XYZ file of N, CA and C in Angstrom:
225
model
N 0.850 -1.174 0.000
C 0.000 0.000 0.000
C 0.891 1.231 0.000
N 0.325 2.458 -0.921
C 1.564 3.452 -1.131
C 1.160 4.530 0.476
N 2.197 5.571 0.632
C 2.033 5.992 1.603
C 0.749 7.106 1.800
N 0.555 7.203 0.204
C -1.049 7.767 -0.087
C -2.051 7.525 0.522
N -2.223 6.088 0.085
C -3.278 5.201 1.103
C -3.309 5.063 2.451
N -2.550 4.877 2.772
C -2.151 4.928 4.209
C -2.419 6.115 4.664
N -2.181 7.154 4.193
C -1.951 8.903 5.182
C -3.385 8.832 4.990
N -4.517 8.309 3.725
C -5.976 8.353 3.983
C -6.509 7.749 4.966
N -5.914 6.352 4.977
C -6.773 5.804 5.684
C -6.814 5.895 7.288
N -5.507 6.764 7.701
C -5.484 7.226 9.073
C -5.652 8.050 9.484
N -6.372 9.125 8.050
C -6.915 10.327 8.706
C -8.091 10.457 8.689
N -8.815 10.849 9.692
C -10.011 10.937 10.227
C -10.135 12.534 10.578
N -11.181 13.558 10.119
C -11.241 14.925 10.977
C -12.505 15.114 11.721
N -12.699 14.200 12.058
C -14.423 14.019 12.533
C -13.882 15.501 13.538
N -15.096 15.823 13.484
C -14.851 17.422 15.632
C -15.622 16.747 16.524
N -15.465 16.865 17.361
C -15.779 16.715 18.939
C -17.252 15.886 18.263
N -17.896 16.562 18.288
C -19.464 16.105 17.908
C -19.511 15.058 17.163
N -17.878 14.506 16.151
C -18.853 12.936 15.383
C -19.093 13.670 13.720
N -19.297 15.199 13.853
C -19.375 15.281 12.106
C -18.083 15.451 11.699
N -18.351 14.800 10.267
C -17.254 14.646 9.548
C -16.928 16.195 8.458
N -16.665 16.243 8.008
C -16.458 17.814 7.395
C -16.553 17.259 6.031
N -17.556 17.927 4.739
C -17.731 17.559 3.473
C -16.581 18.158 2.482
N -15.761 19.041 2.789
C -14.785 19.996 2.291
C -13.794 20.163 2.922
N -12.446 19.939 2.893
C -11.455 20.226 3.729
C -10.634 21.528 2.538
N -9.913 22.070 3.433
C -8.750 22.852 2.870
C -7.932 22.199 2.578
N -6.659 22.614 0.890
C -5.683 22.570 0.985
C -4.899 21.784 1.403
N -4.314 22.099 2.520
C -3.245 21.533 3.469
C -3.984 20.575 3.907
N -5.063 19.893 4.555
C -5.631 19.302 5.157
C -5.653 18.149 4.209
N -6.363 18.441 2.497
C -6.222 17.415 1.737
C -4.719 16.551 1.258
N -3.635 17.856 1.349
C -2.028 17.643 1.311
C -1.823 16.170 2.449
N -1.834 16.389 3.443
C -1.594 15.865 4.711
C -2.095 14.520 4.470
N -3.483 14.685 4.137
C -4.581 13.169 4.193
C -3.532 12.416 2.911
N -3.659 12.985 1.826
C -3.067 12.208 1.167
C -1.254 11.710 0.618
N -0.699 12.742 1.686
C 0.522 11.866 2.283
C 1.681 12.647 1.241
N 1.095 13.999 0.104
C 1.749 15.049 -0.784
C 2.413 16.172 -0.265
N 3.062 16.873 -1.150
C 3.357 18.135 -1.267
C 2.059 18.953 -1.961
N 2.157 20.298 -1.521
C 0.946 21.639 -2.073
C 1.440 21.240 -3.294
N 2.124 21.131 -4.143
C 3.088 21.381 -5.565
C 2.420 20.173 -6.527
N 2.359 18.937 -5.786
C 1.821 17.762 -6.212
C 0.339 17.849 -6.533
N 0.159 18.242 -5.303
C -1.449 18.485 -5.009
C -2.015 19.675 -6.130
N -1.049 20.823 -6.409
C -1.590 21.566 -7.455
C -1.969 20.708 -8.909
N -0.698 19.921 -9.464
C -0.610 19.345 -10.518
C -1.688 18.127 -10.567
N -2.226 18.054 -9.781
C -3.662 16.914 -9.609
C -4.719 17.558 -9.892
N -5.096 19.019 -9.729
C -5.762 20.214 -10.150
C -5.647 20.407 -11.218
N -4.639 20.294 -11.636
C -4.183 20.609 -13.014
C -4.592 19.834 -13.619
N -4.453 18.443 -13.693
C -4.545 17.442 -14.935
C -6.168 16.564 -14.385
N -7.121 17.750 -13.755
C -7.916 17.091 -13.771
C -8.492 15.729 -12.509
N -7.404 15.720 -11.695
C -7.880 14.328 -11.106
C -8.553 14.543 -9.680
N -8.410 15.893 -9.613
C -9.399 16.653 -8.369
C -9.969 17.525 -8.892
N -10.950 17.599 -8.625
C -12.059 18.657 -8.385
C -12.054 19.700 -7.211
N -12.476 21.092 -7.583
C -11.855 21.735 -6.320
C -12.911 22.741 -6.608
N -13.387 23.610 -5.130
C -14.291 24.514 -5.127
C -13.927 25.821 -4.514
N -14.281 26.707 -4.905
C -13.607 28.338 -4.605
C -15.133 28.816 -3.974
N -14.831 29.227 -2.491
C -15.526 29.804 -1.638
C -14.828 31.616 -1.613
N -15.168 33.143 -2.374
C -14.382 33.632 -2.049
C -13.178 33.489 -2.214
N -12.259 33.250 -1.329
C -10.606 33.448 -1.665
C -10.445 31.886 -1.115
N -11.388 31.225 -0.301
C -11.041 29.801 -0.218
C -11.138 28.934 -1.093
N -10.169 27.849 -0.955
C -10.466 26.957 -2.251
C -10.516 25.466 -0.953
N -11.992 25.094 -1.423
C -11.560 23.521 -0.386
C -12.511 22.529 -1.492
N -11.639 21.527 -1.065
C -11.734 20.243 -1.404
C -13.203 19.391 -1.189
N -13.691 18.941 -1.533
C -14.203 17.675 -1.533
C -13.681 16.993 -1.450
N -14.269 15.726 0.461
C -14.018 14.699 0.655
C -13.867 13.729 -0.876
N -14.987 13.865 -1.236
C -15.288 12.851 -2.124
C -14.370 12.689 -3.819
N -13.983 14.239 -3.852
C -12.360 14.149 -4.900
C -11.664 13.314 -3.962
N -11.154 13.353 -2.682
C -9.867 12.635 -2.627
C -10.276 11.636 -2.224
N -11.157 10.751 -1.757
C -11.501 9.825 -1.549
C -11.718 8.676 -3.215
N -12.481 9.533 -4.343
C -12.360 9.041 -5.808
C -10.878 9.003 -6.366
N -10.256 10.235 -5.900
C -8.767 9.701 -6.302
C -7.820 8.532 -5.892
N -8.179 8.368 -3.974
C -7.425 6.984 -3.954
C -7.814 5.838 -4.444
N -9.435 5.539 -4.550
C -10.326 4.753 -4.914
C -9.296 4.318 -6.872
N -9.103 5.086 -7.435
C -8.407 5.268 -8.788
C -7.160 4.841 -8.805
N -6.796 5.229 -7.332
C -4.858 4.765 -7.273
C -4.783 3.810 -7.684
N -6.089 2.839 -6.298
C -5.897 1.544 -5.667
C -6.035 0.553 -6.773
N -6.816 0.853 -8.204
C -7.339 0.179 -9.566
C -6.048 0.090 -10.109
N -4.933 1.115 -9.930
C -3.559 0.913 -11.161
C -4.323 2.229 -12.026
């Protein structure tokens, strides 16, 4: 298993309460999936994330990086 998978599958951001967050930031998606910001741009780039602009925020969908490892794990 690459260290991709792994940095997903041990990250969890549930808050206190049990909800899970539908959008993470950035760095948060960096982290989960075990990249550099630089990497993570060029996945933006060529398409293999989807990304949403709040204002000056840009956050993620769980469900891009969750479809992207889902894609790794196929080859």
């Amino acid at each position: 298993m690459s260290r991709e998978h792994r940095a997903l599958k041990a990250t969890h951001l549930p808050t206190p309460d049990g909800f899970e967050p539908i959008t993470v930031r950035v760095p948060d998606a960096c982290r989960m999936l075990g990249i550099r910001r630089s990497k993570f741009y060029e996945l933006i780039a060529d398409g293999e994330i989807k990304i949403l602009k709040l204002g000056s925020a840009t956050l993620v969908p769980m469900e891009q990086i969750r479809a992207l490892v889902r894609r790794l794990e196929k080859g």
